[in-house]
mmCIF file of C-alpha atoms in Angstrom:
data_model
loop_
_atom_site.group_PDB
_atom_site.id
_atom_site.type_symbol
_atom_site.label_atom_id
_atom_site.label_comp_id
_atom_site.label_asym_id
_atom_site.label_seq_id
_atom_site.Cartn_x
_atom_site.Cartn_y
_atom_site.Cartn_z
ATOM 1 C CA MET A 1 -11.920 -9.138 10.301
ATOM 2 C CA ALA A 2 -8.580 -8.992 9.612
ATOM 3 C CA THR A 3 -5.444 -10.896 8.171
ATOM 4 C CA ASP A 4 -1.931 -11.439 9.756
ATOM 5 C CA SER A 5 0.960 -12.409 7.831
ATOM 6 C CA ALA A 6 4.595 -11.243 7.645
ATOM 7 C CA GLN A 7 7.651 -11.019 4.972
ATOM 8 C CA GLY A 8 10.945 -10.866 6.130
ATOM 9 C CA ALA A 9 12.254 -11.447 10.025
ATOM 10 C CA GLY A 10 9.321 -11.608 12.984
ATOM 11 C CA ALA A 11 8.382 -7.480 13.340
ATOM 12 C CA ALA A 12 9.831 -5.694 16.681
ATOM 13 C CA ALA A 13 6.967 -5.335 19.540
ATOM 14 C CA ARG A 14 6.709 -2.056 18.629
ATOM 15 C CA ALA A 15 6.228 -1.691 15.175
ATOM 16 C CA VAL A 16 5.313 1.484 13.406
ATOM 17 C CA GLU A 17 1.411 1.518 12.507
ATOM 18 C CA ILE A 18 1.127 2.039 8.560
ATOM 19 C CA TYR A 19 -2.506 2.596 7.676
ATOM 20 C CA THR A 20 -3.563 2.800 3.784
ATOM 21 C CA ASP A 21 -5.532 3.143 1.059
ATOM 22 C CA GLY A 22 -6.569 4.634 -2.182
ATOM 23 C CA ALA A 23 -9.715 5.707 -3.940
ATOM 24 C CA CYS A 24 -10.409 7.254 -7.243
ATOM 25 C CA LYS A 25 -14.106 8.875 -8.966
ATOM 26 C CA GLY A 26 -14.180 6.660 -11.897
ATOM 27 C CA ASN A 27 -11.246 3.937 -12.771
ATOM 28 C CA PRO A 28 -9.513 5.810 -14.667
ATOM 29 C CA GLY A 29 -10.237 9.209 -13.605
ATOM 30 C CA PRO A 30 -8.459 11.515 -10.701
ATOM 31 C CA GLY A 31 -7.399 9.540 -7.668
ATOM 32 C CA GLY A 32 -5.942 9.782 -4.112
ATOM 33 C CA TRP A 33 -4.361 8.046 -2.112
ATOM 34 C CA GLY A 34 -4.027 8.301 1.971
ATOM 35 C CA VAL A 35 -1.464 7.566 5.020
ATOM 36 C CA LEU A 36 -1.408 7.772 8.698
ATOM 37 C CA LEU A 37 1.626 6.412 10.190
ATOM 38 C CA ARG A 38 1.743 6.067 13.649
ATOM 39 C CA TRP A 39 4.828 4.599 16.690
ATOM 40 C CA GLY A 40 4.038 5.103 19.850
ATOM 41 C CA SER A 41 2.518 8.252 20.375
ATOM 42 C CA HIS A 42 3.400 9.816 17.290
ATOM 43 C CA GLU A 43 1.364 9.807 14.457
ATOM 44 C CA LYS A 44 1.384 11.841 10.735
ATOM 45 C CA GLU A 45 -0.652 12.165 8.258
ATOM 46 C CA LEU A 46 -0.082 11.906 4.690
ATOM 47 C CA CYS A 47 -2.430 12.419 1.124
ATOM 48 C CA GLY A 48 -1.605 13.528 -2.559
ATOM 49 C CA GLY A 49 -3.076 12.302 -5.932
ATOM 50 C CA GLU A 50 -3.306 12.158 -9.373
ATOM 51 C CA ALA A 51 -5.035 14.064 -11.696
ATOM 52 C CA HIS A 52 -5.167 10.517 -13.862
ATOM 53 C CA THR A 53 -4.700 7.164 -12.254
ATOM 54 C CA THR A 54 -6.662 3.960 -11.531
ATOM 55 C CA ASN A 55 -8.057 2.526 -8.024
ATOM 56 C CA ASN A 56 -4.883 0.056 -8.171
ATOM 57 C CA ARG A 57 -2.092 2.645 -8.649
ATOM 58 C CA MET A 58 -3.160 4.958 -5.404
ATOM 59 C CA GLU A 59 -3.909 1.647 -3.342
ATOM 60 C CA LEU A 60 -0.478 1.035 -4.534
ATOM 61 C CA MET A 61 0.652 4.725 -3.664
ATOM 62 C CA ALA A 62 -0.449 4.743 -0.560
ATOM 63 C CA VAL A 63 2.120 2.126 0.739
ATOM 64 C CA ILE A 64 4.669 3.052 -1.137
ATOM 65 C CA GLN A 65 4.438 6.856 0.099
ATOM 66 C CA ALA A 66 4.092 5.459 3.640
ATOM 67 C CA LEU A 67 7.241 3.108 3.329
ATOM 68 C CA GLU A 68 9.368 5.807 1.796
ATOM 69 C CA ALA A 69 8.553 8.295 4.700
ATOM 70 C CA LEU A 70 11.073 6.565 7.318
ATOM 71 C CA THR A 71 13.846 7.544 7.837
ATOM 72 C CA ARG A 72 15.602 4.518 8.708
ATOM 73 C CA PRO A 73 14.644 1.043 8.674
ATOM 74 C CA ALA A 74 12.059 -0.821 10.846
ATOM 75 C CA ALA A 75 9.485 -3.321 12.334
ATOM 76 C CA VAL A 76 6.256 -2.029 10.445
ATOM 77 C CA VAL A 77 3.084 -3.932 10.351
ATOM 78 C CA VAL A 78 1.472 -2.548 7.357
ATOM 79 C CA HIS A 79 -3.041 -2.455 7.067
ATOM 80 C CA VAL A 80 -4.446 -2.238 4.000
ATOM 81 C CA ASP A 81 -8.084 -3.149 2.560
ATOM 82 C CA SER A 82 -6.595 -3.933 -1.153
ATOM 83 C CA ARG A 83 -6.183 -7.815 -1.393
ATOM 84 C CA TYR A 84 -4.819 -6.356 -4.759
ATOM 85 C CA VAL A 85 -1.431 -4.784 -2.798
ATOM 86 C CA GLN A 86 -0.817 -7.718 0.205
ATOM 87 C CA ASP A 87 -1.528 -10.627 -3.064
ATOM 88 C CA GLY A 88 0.902 -8.729 -5.444
ATOM 89 C CA VAL A 89 3.656 -8.473 -2.452
ATOM 90 C CA GLU A 90 2.691 -11.549 -0.740
ATOM 91 C CA ARG A 91 2.134 -14.160 -3.527
ATOM 92 C CA TRP A 92 2.967 -12.302 -6.932
ATOM 93 C CA MET A 93 5.523 -10.641 -7.035
ATOM 94 C CA PRO A 94 8.779 -13.050 -6.071
ATOM 95 C CA ARG A 95 7.624 -14.853 -9.155
ATOM 96 C CA TRP A 96 7.568 -10.991 -11.386
ATOM 97 C CA LYS A 97 10.808 -10.864 -9.988
ATOM 98 C CA ARG A 98 12.333 -14.149 -11.563
ATOM 99 C CA ASN A 99 10.462 -13.877 -14.044
ATOM 100 C CA GLY A 100 11.576 -10.354 -15.389
ATOM 101 C CA TRP A 101 8.452 -8.503 -14.189
ATOM 102 C CA GLN A 102 6.116 -10.682 -16.544
ATOM 103 C CA THR A 103 3.254 -12.715 -15.651
ATOM 104 C CA ARG A 104 2.851 -16.142 -15.902
ATOM 105 C CA GLU A 105 1.220 -15.675 -19.469
ATOM 106 C CA ARG A 106 4.655 -13.131 -20.114
ATOM 107 C CA THR A 107 3.312 -9.895 -20.157
ATOM 108 C CA PRO A 108 4.220 -7.443 -18.717
ATOM 109 C CA VAL A 109 3.419 -6.884 -14.765
ATOM 110 C CA LYS A 110 0.199 -4.089 -14.817
ATOM 111 C CA ASN A 111 2.117 -1.416 -12.208
ATOM 112 C CA GLN A 112 5.334 -2.704 -13.236
ATOM 113 C CA ASP A 113 6.319 0.723 -12.410
ATOM 114 C CA LEU A 114 5.082 0.976 -9.114
ATOM 115 C CA TRP A 115 5.438 -2.832 -8.071
ATOM 116 C CA MET A 116 9.323 -2.066 -8.252
ATOM 117 C CA ARG A 117 8.908 0.798 -6.508
ATOM 118 C CA LEU A 118 7.000 -0.349 -3.861
ATOM 119 C CA ASP A 119 9.934 -3.227 -3.628
ATOM 120 C CA GLN A 120 12.612 -0.896 -3.233
ATOM 121 C CA ALA A 121 10.530 0.315 -0.309
ATOM 122 C CA LEU A 122 10.105 -2.398 1.275
ATOM 123 C CA ALA A 123 13.786 -3.760 1.063
ATOM 124 C CA PRO A 124 14.937 -2.480 4.500
ATOM 125 C CA HIS A 125 12.284 -3.065 6.648
ATOM 126 C CA GLN A 126 10.310 -5.904 8.322
ATOM 127 C CA VAL A 127 6.825 -5.791 7.548
ATOM 128 C CA ARG A 128 4.274 -7.677 8.737
ATOM 129 C CA TRP A 129 0.680 -7.127 6.742
ATOM 130 C CA ARG A 130 -2.736 -6.903 7.896
ATOM 131 C CA TRP A 131 -5.603 -7.058 5.488
ATOM 132 C CA ILE A 132 -9.064 -5.278 7.121
ATOM 133 C CA LYS A 133 -12.218 -5.195 4.623
ATOM 134 C CA GLY A 134 -12.853 -1.870 3.551
ATOM 135 C CA HIS A 135 -15.783 0.225 4.415
ATOM 136 C CA SER A 136 -16.706 -1.657 7.639
ATOM 137 C CA GLY A 137 -15.970 0.728 10.406
ATOM 138 C CA HIS A 138 -12.357 0.413 11.066
ATOM 139 C CA PRO A 139 -11.737 4.051 12.209
ATOM 140 C CA GLN A 140 -7.942 3.740 11.327
ATOM 141 C CA ASN A 141 -8.872 2.354 7.705
ATOM 142 C CA GLU A 142 -11.902 4.700 8.047
ATOM 143 C CA HIS A 143 -9.167 7.562 8.437
ATOM 144 C CA ALA A 144 -7.162 6.505 5.733
ATOM 145 C CA ASP A 145 -10.098 6.636 3.205
ATOM 146 C CA ARG A 146 -10.806 10.492 4.238
ATOM 147 C CA LEU A 147 -7.434 11.262 3.613
ATOM 148 C CA ALA A 148 -7.120 9.486 0.428
ATOM 149 C CA ASN A 149 -10.354 11.296 -0.447
ATOM 150 C CA ARG A 150 -8.468 14.372 0.682
ATOM 151 C CA GLY A 151 -5.599 13.880 -1.790
ATOM 152 C CA ILE A 152 -7.941 13.529 -5.122
ATOM 153 C CA PRO A 153 -7.315 16.667 -7.266
ATOM 154 C CA LYS A 154 -10.368 19.535 -7.499
ATOM 155 C CA ARG A 155 -11.383 19.494 -11.254
ATOM 156 C CA ARG A 156 -11.157 22.919 -12.280
#
């Protein structure tokens, strides 16, 4: 099941399709992020990771890396399996920004550095969000998951 929502103006008919996922071996632990970008017949894969991180940070990093990879403003559909990311952007971020990046309880927002970076990365684009249930067999989400796992640094 996928849900659909929009940020900013409506997306154009030919949007960049972005599929993202984060992965972590332990939480915290070594983690990775993966991105599949599609525009028409063009496709690009991105992945990377960190030696000590959390799953939420990798979910955020996947979306950030995808948006930062775009070379000009675009209509974008971001497919995520992370309610944390989608709810963060659509429901929580406007209030966090008004409150100086603090929660309702007046404590600093967790992962504030990445939320602020994501806010900047979103700004030039017309973004629609689609939620996909993780590990449900959705081909592009499974592809992003494989990329995220590929990005996890190997222990030496």
